[in-house]
PDB file of C-alpha atoms and ligand atoms in Angstrom:
ATOM      1  CA  UNK A 825      -7.337 -21.890  23.997  1.00 93.00           C
ATOM      2  CA  UNK A 826      -9.439 -20.406  21.005  1.00 96.00           C
ATOM      3  CA  UNK A 827      -7.674 -19.152  17.919  1.00 97.00           C
ATOM      4  CA  UNK A 828      -9.994 -16.627  16.218  1.00 98.00           C
ATOM      5  CA  UNK A 829      -9.179 -15.863  12.541  1.00 98.00           C
ATOM      6  CA  UNK A 830     -10.387 -12.163  11.869  1.00 98.00           C
ATOM      7  CA  UNK A 831     -10.316  -9.393  14.227  1.00 97.00           C
ATOM      8  CA  UNK A 832     -13.522  -7.628  12.799  1.00 96.00           C
ATOM      9  CA  UNK A 833     -16.798  -7.009  14.778  1.00 95.00           C
ATOM     10  CA  UNK A 834     -17.811 -10.653  15.198  1.00 97.00           C
ATOM     11  CA  UNK A 835     -14.282 -12.093  15.824  1.00 98.00           C
ATOM     12  CA  UNK A 836     -13.697  -9.432  18.485  1.00 98.00           C
ATOM     13  CA  UNK A 837     -17.098 -10.033  20.080  1.00 98.00           C
ATOM     14  CA  UNK A 838     -16.424 -13.769  20.610  1.00 98.00           C
ATOM     15  CA  UNK A 839     -12.917 -12.943  21.660  1.00 98.00           C
ATOM     16  CA  UNK A 840     -14.268 -10.409  24.423  1.00 98.00           C
ATOM     17  CA  UNK A 841     -16.913 -12.911  25.587  1.00 98.00           C
ATOM     18  CA  UNK A 842     -14.631 -15.907  25.754  1.00 98.00           C
ATOM     19  CA  UNK A 843     -12.014 -13.937  27.722  1.00 97.00           C
ATOM     20  CA  UNK A 844     -14.874 -12.678  29.933  1.00 96.00           C
ATOM     21  CA  UNK A 845     -15.521 -16.226  31.112  1.00 96.00           C
ATOM     22  CA  UNK A 846     -11.791 -17.003  31.536  1.00 96.00           C
ATOM     23  CA  UNK A 847     -11.091 -18.781  28.380  1.00 96.00           C
ATOM     24  CA  UNK A 848      -7.906 -18.095  26.505  1.00 95.00           C
ATOM     25  CA  UNK A 849      -7.986 -16.513  23.101  1.00 96.00           C
ATOM     26  CA  UNK A 850      -5.451 -15.831  20.456  1.00 97.00           C
ATOM     27  CA  UNK A 851      -6.388 -13.556  17.376  1.00 97.00           C
ATOM     28  CA  UNK A 852      -4.920 -14.269  13.951  1.00 97.00           C
ATOM     29  CA  UNK A 853      -4.984 -11.039  12.221  1.00 97.00           C
ATOM     30  CA  UNK A 854      -4.205 -10.083   8.313  1.00 95.00           C
ATOM     31  CA  UNK A 855      -1.564  -7.408   9.312  1.00 94.00           C
ATOM     32  CA  UNK A 856       0.543  -7.338  12.419  1.00 93.00           C
ATOM     33  CA  UNK A 857      -1.481  -5.609  15.241  1.00 91.00           C
ATOM     34  CA  UNK A 858       0.373  -3.389  17.612  1.00 89.00           C
ATOM     35  CA  UNK A 859      -2.697  -3.048  19.967  1.00 89.00           C
ATOM     36  CA  UNK A 860      -2.559  -5.280  22.935  1.00 92.00           C
ATOM     37  CA  UNK A 861      -5.881  -4.432  24.585  1.00 97.00           C
ATOM     38  CA  UNK A 862      -9.307  -5.406  23.271  1.00 98.00           C
ATOM     39  CA  UNK A 863     -11.997  -2.823  24.301  1.00 98.00           C
ATOM     40  CA  UNK A 864     -15.549  -3.967  24.664  1.00 98.00           C
ATOM     41  CA  UNK A 865     -18.601  -1.945  25.487  1.00 98.00           C
ATOM     42  CA  UNK A 866     -21.449  -4.449  26.025  1.00 97.00           C
ATOM     43  CA  UNK A 867     -25.224  -3.846  25.679  1.00 95.00           C
ATOM     44  CA  UNK A 868     -25.582  -2.829  29.284  1.00 96.00           C
ATOM     45  CA  UNK A 869     -23.182   0.014  28.664  1.00 96.00           C
ATOM     46  CA  UNK A 870     -20.278  -1.673  30.742  1.00 97.00           C
ATOM     47  CA  UNK A 871     -16.711  -1.044  29.480  1.00 97.00           C
ATOM     48  CA  UNK A 872     -14.421  -4.077  29.497  1.00 97.00           C
ATOM     49  CA  UNK A 873     -10.784  -4.452  28.718  1.00 98.00           C
ATOM     50  CA  UNK A 874      -8.912  -7.602  27.908  1.00 98.00           C
ATOM     51  CA  UNK A 875      -5.245  -8.323  27.102  1.00 96.00           C
ATOM     52  CA  UNK A 876      -5.147 -10.045  23.972  1.00 95.00           C
ATOM     53  CA  UNK A 877      -2.423 -11.892  21.919  1.00 96.00           C
ATOM     54  CA  UNK A 878      -2.214 -11.819  18.228  1.00 97.00           C
ATOM     55  CA  UNK A 879      -0.116 -12.867  15.302  1.00 96.00           C
ATOM     56  CA  UNK A 880      -0.351 -13.026  11.585  1.00 97.00           C
ATOM     57  CA  UNK A 881       0.320 -16.893  11.572  1.00 97.00           C
ATOM     58  CA  UNK A 882      -1.386 -19.564  13.440  1.00 96.00           C
ATOM     59  CA  UNK A 883      -0.004 -21.024  16.727  1.00 95.00           C
ATOM     60  CA  UNK A 884       1.368 -24.621  16.533  1.00 88.00           C
ATOM     61  CA  UNK A 885      -1.452 -26.478  18.249  1.00 88.00           C
ATOM     62  CA  UNK A 886      -4.788 -28.414  17.765  1.00 93.00           C
ATOM     63  CA  UNK A 887      -7.239 -25.693  19.238  1.00 93.00           C
ATOM     64  CA  UNK A 888     -10.259 -25.178  17.095  1.00 95.00           C
ATOM     65  CA  UNK A 889     -10.179 -22.233  14.576  1.00 98.00           C
ATOM     66  CA  UNK A 890     -13.034 -19.873  14.700  1.00 98.00           C
ATOM     67  CA  UNK A 891     -13.049 -18.138  11.282  1.00 98.00           C
ATOM     68  CA  UNK A 892     -14.784 -14.838  11.598  1.00 98.00           C
ATOM     69  CA  UNK A 893     -13.893 -13.174   8.370  1.00 98.00           C
ATOM     70  CA  UNK A 894     -16.306 -12.347   5.628  1.00 97.00           C
ATOM     71  CA  UNK A 895     -17.226 -14.834   3.035  1.00 98.00           C
ATOM     72  CA  UNK A 896     -15.083 -13.226   0.485  1.00 97.00           C
ATOM     73  CA  UNK A 897     -12.089 -13.726   2.503  1.00 97.00           C
ATOM     74  CA  UNK A 898     -12.697 -17.279   3.718  1.00 98.00           C
ATOM     75  CA  UNK A 899     -11.064 -19.181   1.045  1.00 98.00           C
ATOM     76  CA  UNK A 900      -8.031 -16.702   0.978  1.00 98.00           C
ATOM     77  CA  UNK A 901      -7.346 -17.103   4.719  1.00 98.00           C
ATOM     78  CA  UNK A 902      -7.522 -20.779   4.573  1.00 98.00           C
ATOM     79  CA  UNK A 903      -5.118 -20.918   1.700  1.00 98.00           C
ATOM     80  CA  UNK A 904      -2.666 -18.631   3.573  1.00 98.00           C
ATOM     81  CA  UNK A 905      -2.764 -20.895   6.740  1.00 97.00           C
ATOM     82  CA  UNK A 906      -3.053 -24.200   4.991  1.00 97.00           C
ATOM     83  CA  UNK A 907       0.440 -25.674   5.751  1.00 96.00           C
ATOM     84  CA  UNK A 908      -0.107 -24.800   9.457  1.00 96.00           C
ATOM     85  CA  UNK A 909      -3.594 -26.438   9.946  1.00 97.00           C
ATOM     86  CA  UNK A 910      -3.609 -30.041  11.271  1.00 96.00           C
ATOM     87  CA  UNK A 911      -5.876 -32.394   9.551  1.00 94.00           C
ATOM     88  CA  UNK A 912      -7.855 -33.066  12.948  1.00 94.00           C
ATOM     89  CA  UNK A 913      -8.222 -29.452  13.722  1.00 97.00           C
ATOM     90  CA  UNK A 914     -11.818 -28.261  13.812  1.00 98.00           C
ATOM     91  CA  UNK A 915     -12.587 -25.204  11.499  1.00 98.00           C
ATOM     92  CA  UNK A 916     -15.708 -23.269  12.582  1.00 98.00           C
ATOM     93  CA  UNK A 917     -16.939 -20.872   9.869  1.00 98.00           C
ATOM     94  CA  UNK A 918     -19.062 -17.907  10.841  1.00 98.00           C
ATOM     95  CA  UNK A 919     -20.155 -15.492   8.331  1.00 97.00           C
ATOM     96  CA  UNK A 920     -23.024 -14.248   6.036  1.00 96.00           C
ATOM     97  CA  UNK A 921     -23.610 -16.129   2.769  1.00 97.00           C
ATOM     98  CA  UNK A 922     -23.190 -19.562   1.619  1.00 98.00           C
ATOM     99  CA  UNK A 923     -20.738 -21.563  -0.630  1.00 97.00           C
ATOM    100  CA  UNK A 924     -17.431 -21.164   1.556  1.00 98.00           C
ATOM    101  CA  UNK A 925     -17.679 -24.439   3.311  1.00 98.00           C
ATOM    102  CA  UNK A 926     -17.511 -26.221   0.002  1.00 97.00           C
ATOM    103  CA  UNK A 927     -14.474 -24.268  -0.830  1.00 98.00           C
ATOM    104  CA  UNK A 928     -12.878 -24.951   2.434  1.00 98.00           C
ATOM    105  CA  UNK A 929     -13.625 -28.643   2.297  1.00 98.00           C
ATOM    106  CA  UNK A 930     -11.923 -28.894  -1.113  1.00 98.00           C
ATOM    107  CA  UNK A 931      -8.691 -27.392   0.486  1.00 98.00           C
ATOM    108  CA  UNK A 932      -8.917 -29.373   3.750  1.00 98.00           C
ATOM    109  CA  UNK A 933     -10.771 -32.676   2.955  1.00 97.00           C
ATOM    110  CA  UNK A 934     -10.085 -34.438   6.254  1.00 96.00           C
ATOM    111  CA  UNK A 935     -10.703 -31.619   8.752  1.00 98.00           C
ATOM    112  CA  UNK A 936     -13.949 -31.476  10.768  1.00 98.00           C
ATOM    113  CA  UNK A 937     -15.813 -28.326   9.296  1.00 98.00           C
ATOM    114  CA  UNK A 938     -18.524 -26.720  11.370  1.00 98.00           C
ATOM    115  CA  UNK A 939     -20.635 -24.051   9.805  1.00 98.00           C
ATOM    116  CA  UNK A 940     -22.175 -21.341  12.245  1.00 98.00           C
ATOM    117  CA  UNK A 941     -24.681 -18.458  11.975  1.00 98.00           C
ATOM    118  CA  UNK A 942     -25.232 -15.703  14.455  1.00 97.00           C
ATOM    119  CA  UNK A 943     -27.715 -13.103  15.006  1.00 94.00           C
ATOM    120  CA  UNK A 944     -25.344 -11.414  17.520  1.00 94.00           C
ATOM    121  CA  UNK A 945     -24.229  -7.945  16.327  1.00 91.00           C
ATOM    122  CA  UNK A 946     -21.429  -5.586  17.167  1.00 92.00           C
ATOM    123  CA  UNK A 947     -19.691  -2.464  15.524  1.00 91.00           C
ATOM    124  CA  UNK A 948     -15.963  -2.274  15.159  1.00 94.00           C
ATOM    125  CA  UNK A 949     -15.242   1.367  16.344  1.00 95.00           C
ATOM    126  CA  UNK A 950     -11.405   1.163  15.916  1.00 95.00           C
ATOM    127  CA  UNK A 951      -9.012  -1.757  15.855  1.00 95.00           C
ATOM    128  CA  UNK A 952      -9.714  -4.183  18.843  1.00 97.00           C
ATOM    129  CA  UNK A 953     -12.442  -1.728  19.861  1.00 97.00           C
ATOM    130  CA  UNK A 954     -16.066  -3.009  19.616  1.00 97.00           C
ATOM    131  CA  UNK A 955     -19.577  -2.032  20.856  1.00 96.00           C
ATOM    132  CA  UNK A 956     -22.146  -4.843  21.147  1.00 95.00           C
ATOM    133  CA  UNK A 957     -25.255  -3.598  19.154  1.00 90.00           C
ATOM    134  CA  UNK A 958     -27.546  -6.602  19.340  1.00 89.00           C
ATOM    135  CA  UNK A 959     -28.050 -10.029  21.064  1.00 92.00           C
ATOM    136  CA  UNK A 960     -29.350 -13.077  19.244  1.00 93.00           C
ATOM    137  CA  UNK A 961     -29.324 -16.758  18.723  1.00 96.00           C
ATOM    138  CA  UNK A 962     -26.204 -18.514  17.291  1.00 98.00           C
ATOM    139  CA  UNK A 963     -26.249 -22.057  15.744  1.00 98.00           C
ATOM    140  CA  UNK A 964     -23.390 -24.363  14.948  1.00 98.00           C
ATOM    141  CA  UNK A 965     -23.772 -27.610  13.110  1.00 98.00           C
ATOM    142  CA  UNK A 966     -21.760 -30.202  11.137  1.00 98.00           C
ATOM    143  CA  UNK A 967     -20.901 -29.615   7.465  1.00 98.00           C
ATOM    144  CA  UNK A 968     -19.263 -32.998   7.105  1.00 97.00           C
ATOM    145  CA  UNK A 969     -19.461 -36.228   8.937  1.00 97.00           C
ATOM    146  CA  UNK A 970     -16.015 -35.510  10.468  1.00 96.00           C
ATOM    147  CA  UNK A 971     -17.705 -32.711  12.433  1.00 97.00           C
ATOM    148  CA  UNK A 972     -20.569 -34.741  13.783  1.00 95.00           C
ATOM    149  CA  UNK A 973     -19.164 -35.204  17.188  1.00 92.00           C
ATOM    150  CA  UNK A 974     -18.144 -31.650  17.918  1.00 95.00           C
ATOM    151  CA  UNK A 975     -21.335 -30.476  19.815  1.00 95.00           C
ATOM    152  CA  UNK A 976     -19.270 -29.673  22.858  1.00 96.00           C
ATOM    153  CA  UNK A 977     -17.828 -26.896  21.041  1.00 96.00           C
ATOM    154  CA  UNK A 978     -21.286 -25.209  21.041  1.00 97.00           C
ATOM    155  CA  UNK A 979     -21.478 -25.726  24.833  1.00 96.00           C
ATOM    156  CA  UNK A 980     -18.271 -23.848  25.486  1.00 95.00           C
ATOM    157  CA  UNK A 981     -19.300 -21.072  23.081  1.00 97.00           C
ATOM    158  CA  UNK A 982     -22.834 -20.948  24.787  1.00 98.00           C
ATOM    159  CA  UNK A 983     -20.924 -20.090  28.072  1.00 97.00           C
ATOM    160  CA  UNK A 984     -19.464 -17.177  26.273  1.00 97.00           C
ATOM    161  CA  UNK A 985     -22.492 -15.799  24.413  1.00 97.00           C
ATOM    162  CA  UNK A 986     -25.670 -17.489  25.501  1.00 96.00           C
ATOM    163  CA  UNK A 987     -28.359 -18.762  23.084  1.00 97.00           C
ATOM    164  CA  UNK A 988     -25.637 -20.561  21.422  1.00 98.00           C
ATOM    165  CA  UNK A 989     -26.898 -24.099  20.084  1.00 98.00           C
ATOM    166  CA  UNK A 990     -25.869 -27.148  18.359  1.00 98.00           C
ATOM    167  CA  UNK A 991     -27.965 -27.983  15.408  1.00 97.00           C
ATOM    168  CA  UNK A 992     -27.677 -31.099  13.602  1.00 96.00           C
ATOM    169  CA  UNK A 993     -29.628 -29.751  10.397  1.00 96.00           C
ATOM    170  CA  UNK A 994     -27.306 -26.561  10.230  1.00 98.00           C
ATOM    171  CA  UNK A 995     -28.315 -26.289   6.510  1.00 97.00           C
ATOM    172  CA  UNK A 996     -31.877 -25.104   7.372  1.00 98.00           C
ATOM    173  CA  UNK A 997     -30.583 -22.380   9.774  1.00 98.00           C
ATOM    174  CA  UNK A 998     -27.929 -21.311   7.219  1.00 98.00           C
ATOM    175  CA  UNK A 999     -30.676 -21.016   4.476  1.00 98.00           C
ATOM    176  CA  UNK A1000     -32.810 -19.089   6.896  1.00 98.00           C
ATOM    177  CA  UNK A1001     -29.985 -16.619   7.415  1.00 98.00           C
ATOM    178  CA  UNK A1002     -29.458 -16.393   3.457  1.00 98.00           C
ATOM    179  CA  UNK A1003     -33.049 -15.564   3.010  1.00 98.00           C
ATOM    180  CA  UNK A1004     -32.984 -12.858   5.557  1.00 98.00           C
ATOM    181  CA  UNK A1005     -29.797 -11.485   4.036  1.00 98.00           C
ATOM    182  CA  UNK A1006     -31.273 -11.575   0.364  1.00 98.00           C
ATOM    183  CA  UNK A1007     -34.247  -9.721   1.771  1.00 98.00           C
ATOM    184  CA  UNK A1008     -32.371  -7.031   3.779  1.00 98.00           C
ATOM    185  CA  UNK A1009     -28.680  -6.471   2.633  1.00 98.00           C
ATOM    186  CA  UNK A1010     -28.946  -5.532  -1.203  1.00 98.00           C
ATOM    187  CA  UNK A1011     -31.996  -3.094  -0.865  1.00 98.00           C
ATOM    188  CA  UNK A1012     -30.391  -1.418   2.217  1.00 98.00           C
ATOM    189  CA  UNK A1013     -27.081  -1.119   0.306  1.00 98.00           C
ATOM    190  CA  UNK A1014     -28.557   0.073  -3.031  1.00 98.00           C
ATOM    191  CA  UNK A1015     -30.799   2.618  -1.369  1.00 98.00           C
ATOM    192  CA  UNK A1016     -28.392   3.457   1.405  1.00 98.00           C
ATOM    193  CA  UNK A1017     -31.043   3.150   3.951  1.00 98.00           C
ATOM    194  CA  UNK A1018     -31.276   1.769   7.558  1.00 97.00           C
ATOM    195  CA  UNK A1019     -33.007  -1.565   7.884  1.00 97.00           C
ATOM    196  CA  UNK A1020     -36.101   0.038   9.336  1.00 98.00           C
ATOM    197  CA  UNK A1021     -36.822   1.777   6.242  1.00 98.00           C
ATOM    198  CA  UNK A1022     -37.534  -1.501   4.478  1.00 98.00           C
ATOM    199  CA  UNK A1023     -40.973  -1.509   6.327  1.00 98.00           C
ATOM    200  CA  UNK A1024     -42.153   0.974   3.668  1.00 98.00           C
ATOM    201  CA  UNK A1025     -44.702  -0.442   1.236  1.00 98.00           C
ATOM    202  CA  UNK A1026     -42.595  -0.211  -1.872  1.00 98.00           C
ATOM    203  CA  UNK A1027     -39.772  -1.951  -0.245  1.00 98.00           C
ATOM    204  CA  UNK A1028     -41.959  -4.630   1.095  1.00 98.00           C
ATOM    205  CA  UNK A1029     -43.259  -5.415  -2.291  1.00 98.00           C
ATOM    206  CA  UNK A1030     -39.654  -5.854  -3.525  1.00 98.00           C
ATOM    207  CA  UNK A1031     -38.994  -8.115  -0.562  1.00 98.00           C
ATOM    208  CA  UNK A1032     -41.849 -10.449  -1.340  1.00 98.00           C
ATOM    209  CA  UNK A1033     -40.678 -10.766  -4.920  1.00 98.00           C
ATOM    210  CA  UNK A1034     -37.128 -11.636  -3.827  1.00 98.00           C
ATOM    211  CA  UNK A1035     -38.452 -14.162  -1.269  1.00 98.00           C
ATOM    212  CA  UNK A1036     -40.801 -15.688  -3.816  1.00 98.00           C
ATOM    213  CA  UNK A1037     -37.696 -16.034  -6.117  1.00 98.00           C
ATOM    214  CA  UNK A1038     -35.456 -17.397  -3.636  1.00 98.00           C
ATOM    215  CA  UNK A1039     -38.115 -19.964  -2.115  1.00 98.00           C
ATOM    216  CA  UNK A1040     -38.026 -21.574  -5.597  1.00 98.00           C
ATOM    217  CA  UNK A1041     -34.521 -22.380  -5.106  1.00 98.00           C
ATOM    218  CA  UNK A1042     -35.026 -23.555  -1.568  1.00 98.00           C
ATOM    219  CA  UNK A1043     -37.762 -25.807  -2.758  1.00 98.00           C
ATOM    220  CA  UNK A1044     -35.445 -27.280  -5.574  1.00 98.00           C
ATOM    221  CA  UNK A1045     -32.789 -27.886  -2.685  1.00 98.00           C
ATOM    222  CA  UNK A1046     -35.715 -29.580  -0.592  1.00 97.00           C
ATOM    223  CA  UNK A1047     -35.115 -26.847   2.268  1.00 97.00           C
ATOM    224  CA  UNK A1048     -38.654 -26.365   3.380  1.00 96.00           C
ATOM    225  CA  UNK A1049     -40.026 -22.799   4.403  1.00 98.00           C
ATOM    226  CA  UNK A1050     -43.598 -21.540   4.631  1.00 98.00           C
ATOM    227  CA  UNK A1051     -43.648 -18.133   2.744  1.00 98.00           C
ATOM    228  CA  UNK A1052     -45.612 -16.215   5.070  1.00 98.00           C
ATOM    229  CA  UNK A1053     -43.848 -17.385   8.151  1.00 98.00           C
ATOM    230  CA  UNK A1054     -40.665 -16.494   6.524  1.00 98.00           C
ATOM    231  CA  UNK A1055     -41.895 -12.853   5.587  1.00 98.00           C
ATOM    232  CA  UNK A1056     -43.028 -12.375   9.190  1.00 98.00           C
ATOM    233  CA  UNK A1057     -39.652 -13.497  10.566  1.00 98.00           C
ATOM    234  CA  UNK A1058     -37.747 -11.228   7.941  1.00 98.00           C
ATOM    235  CA  UNK A1059     -40.052  -8.264   9.186  1.00 98.00           C
ATOM    236  CA  UNK A1060     -39.294  -9.047  12.694  1.00 97.00           C
ATOM    237  CA  UNK A1061     -35.513  -8.995  12.142  1.00 95.00           C
ATOM    238  CA  UNK A1062     -36.069  -5.583  10.258  1.00 97.00           C
ATOM    239  CA  UNK A1063     -38.015  -4.307  13.247  1.00 96.00           C
ATOM    240  CA  UNK A1064     -35.438  -5.500  15.830  1.00 92.00           C
ATOM    241  CA  UNK A1065     -32.595  -3.942  13.934  1.00 91.00           C
ATOM    242  CA  UNK A1066     -34.453  -0.933  12.407  1.00 94.00           C
ATOM    243  CA  UNK A1067     -31.888   1.514  13.470  1.00 91.00           C
ATOM    244  CA  UNK A1068     -28.950  -0.602  12.120  1.00 90.00           C
ATOM    245  CA  UNK A1069     -27.193  -0.387   8.834  1.00 93.00           C
ATOM    246  CA  UNK A1070     -26.749  -3.833   7.119  1.00 94.00           C
ATOM    247  CA  UNK A1071     -23.189  -5.179   6.520  1.00 94.00           C
ATOM    248  CA  UNK A1072     -23.700  -4.705   2.880  1.00 97.00           C
ATOM    249  CA  UNK A1073     -24.900  -1.251   3.217  1.00 97.00           C
ATOM    250  CA  UNK A1074     -21.577  -0.478   5.209  1.00 94.00           C
ATOM    251  CA  UNK A1075     -19.557  -2.280   2.465  1.00 96.00           C
ATOM    252  CA  UNK A1076     -20.990  -0.185  -0.289  1.00 97.00           C
ATOM    253  CA  UNK A1077     -20.830   3.120   1.980  1.00 97.00           C
ATOM    254  CA  UNK A1078     -17.152   2.349   2.673  1.00 95.00           C
ATOM    255  CA  UNK A1079     -16.491   1.130  -0.887  1.00 97.00           C
ATOM    256  CA  UNK A1080     -15.594  -2.444   0.168  1.00 95.00           C
ATOM    257  CA  UNK A1081     -16.362  -5.510  -2.012  1.00 96.00           C
ATOM    258  CA  UNK A1082     -19.683  -6.892  -0.426  1.00 97.00           C
ATOM    259  CA  UNK A1083     -20.773 -10.635   0.240  1.00 98.00           C
ATOM    260  CA  UNK A1084     -23.050 -10.332  -2.962  1.00 98.00           C
ATOM    261  CA  UNK A1085     -21.387 -13.402  -4.587  1.00 98.00           C
ATOM    262  CA  UNK A1086     -22.215 -15.490  -1.457  1.00 98.00           C
ATOM    263  CA  UNK A1087     -25.751 -14.277  -1.224  1.00 98.00           C
ATOM    264  CA  UNK A1088     -27.349 -13.203  -4.613  1.00 98.00           C
ATOM    265  CA  UNK A1089     -24.663 -14.979  -6.375  1.00 98.00           C
ATOM    266  CA  UNK A1090     -25.042 -18.281  -4.595  1.00 98.00           C
ATOM    267  CA  UNK A1091     -28.764 -18.156  -5.396  1.00 98.00           C
ATOM    268  CA  UNK A1092     -28.048 -17.436  -8.935  1.00 98.00           C
ATOM    269  CA  UNK A1093     -25.682 -20.229  -9.467  1.00 98.00           C
ATOM    270  CA  UNK A1094     -28.183 -22.586  -7.954  1.00 98.00           C
ATOM    271  CA  UNK A1095     -30.915 -21.115 -10.155  1.00 98.00           C
ATOM    272  CA  UNK A1096     -28.824 -21.765 -13.249  1.00 98.00           C
ATOM    273  CA  UNK A1097     -28.278 -25.399 -12.169  1.00 98.00           C
ATOM    274  CA  UNK A1098     -31.918 -26.047 -11.667  1.00 98.00           C
ATOM    275  CA  UNK A1099     -32.891 -23.799 -14.901  1.00 98.00           C
ATOM    276  CA  UNK A1100     -35.142 -21.646 -12.677  1.00 98.00           C
ATOM    277  CA  UNK A1101     -35.493 -17.748 -13.458  1.00 98.00           C
ATOM    278  CA  UNK A1102     -35.145 -15.521 -10.379  1.00 98.00           C
ATOM    279  CA  UNK A1103     -35.453 -11.956 -11.974  1.00 98.00           C
ATOM    280  CA  UNK A1104     -35.875 -10.047  -8.723  1.00 98.00           C
ATOM    281  CA  UNK A1105     -32.764 -11.664  -7.231  1.00 98.00           C
ATOM    282  CA  UNK A1106     -30.857 -11.307 -10.463  1.00 98.00           C
ATOM    283  CA  UNK A1107     -31.734  -7.527 -10.584  1.00 98.00           C
ATOM    284  CA  UNK A1108     -30.405  -6.867  -6.980  1.00 98.00           C
ATOM    285  CA  UNK A1109     -27.294  -8.886  -7.685  1.00 98.00           C
ATOM    286  CA  UNK A1110     -26.536  -6.920 -10.759  1.00 98.00           C
ATOM    287  CA  UNK A1111     -27.176  -3.629  -9.096  1.00 98.00           C
ATOM    288  CA  UNK A1112     -24.634  -4.391  -6.392  1.00 98.00           C
ATOM    289  CA  UNK A1113     -22.032  -5.700  -8.723  1.00 98.00           C
ATOM    290  CA  UNK A1114     -22.588  -2.406 -10.681  1.00 98.00           C
ATOM    291  CA  UNK A1115     -22.087  -0.300  -7.608  1.00 98.00           C
ATOM    292  CA  UNK A1116     -18.805  -2.257  -6.807  1.00 97.00           C
ATOM    293  CA  UNK A1117     -17.493  -1.784 -10.305  1.00 95.00           C
ATOM    294  CA  UNK A1118     -17.482   1.938  -9.582  1.00 92.00           C
ATOM    295  CA  UNK A1119     -14.853   1.824  -6.761  1.00 88.00           C
ATOM    296  CA  UNK A1120     -11.629   3.494  -7.562  1.00 78.00           C
TER     297      UNK A1120
HETATM  298  O1  LIG B 973     -25.843  -8.652   7.457  1.00 68.86           O
HETATM  299  C1  LIG B 973     -26.465  -7.997   8.288  1.00 68.86           C
HETATM  300  O2  LIG B 973     -26.352  -6.882   8.594  1.00 68.86           O
HETATM  301  C2  LIG B 973     -27.349  -8.866   9.262  1.00 68.86           C
HETATM  302  O3  LIG B 973     -27.023 -10.230   8.904  1.00 68.86           O
HETATM  303  C3  LIG B 973     -28.776  -8.595   9.158  1.00 68.86           C
HETATM  304  C4  LIG B 973     -29.525  -9.619   9.682  1.00 68.86           C
HETATM  305  C5  LIG B 973     -29.212  -8.306   7.754  1.00 68.86           C
HETATM  306  C6  LIG B 973     -29.213  -7.339  10.077  1.00 68.86           C
HETATM  307  O4  LIG B 973     -28.753  -6.006   9.535  1.00 68.86           O
END
């Protein structure tokens, strides 16, 4: 049995694909959910329906917890369920941005904590109703020594969505996703454009500046990247997701708090620690903060 915290686009995508291969899934939602059927339209345009159980509290068992809420919600949901989480229970964190695993470790010092990053994409059309919009690689890896022996979990998840791998050096994969997010998300959110628009020369120039800034921090953290290879990877992601609106674009559009603190904010905290100036990142971070401050 898998307990998935968060019935958003990614939580439902894993729930649907785990059910598809016969695994039991239980969804933990913020508010009581009256919907009992999970509707899933896959990339081949096949519509699937699964009966799904849900509750607002955790089940009383030791099954791994797959946490698929946004970075802004991770600490809050762990605090909410703290007394129900057993010390040996594995926690898998899957979201954009960085900095949450440290927060979870402070609350749950004995639990195996796994960090995950996925390039699978889906759209929440209505509660428990999703459309898969992209297929991509997923990496899981240990955040703390207690999680080092949990590679079997990646095998189980790989049966549900293939191209899922265990990766001992998950930090590098998380940084890669962070760098992709810092290049794509703020610009698409500020200018309210789809990812493909970032191929325009004026945005390419800004992406280069932002990546140059960010790589100074990666260097200080001893996370190696080759600038041109990274820019090529970012442009490949932009091309592959050209029609999509980034998660931060949608958050600003729907006036929701974005993952800015865990993307640009994370880089700025590191920058102040190392006394490095990253003006291009800082400017995007401030613009997003300003947009969020205008919400009613
Ligand atoms: O946050 C997102 O939307 C995605 O991580 C990405 C890769 C930027 C594609 O839109």
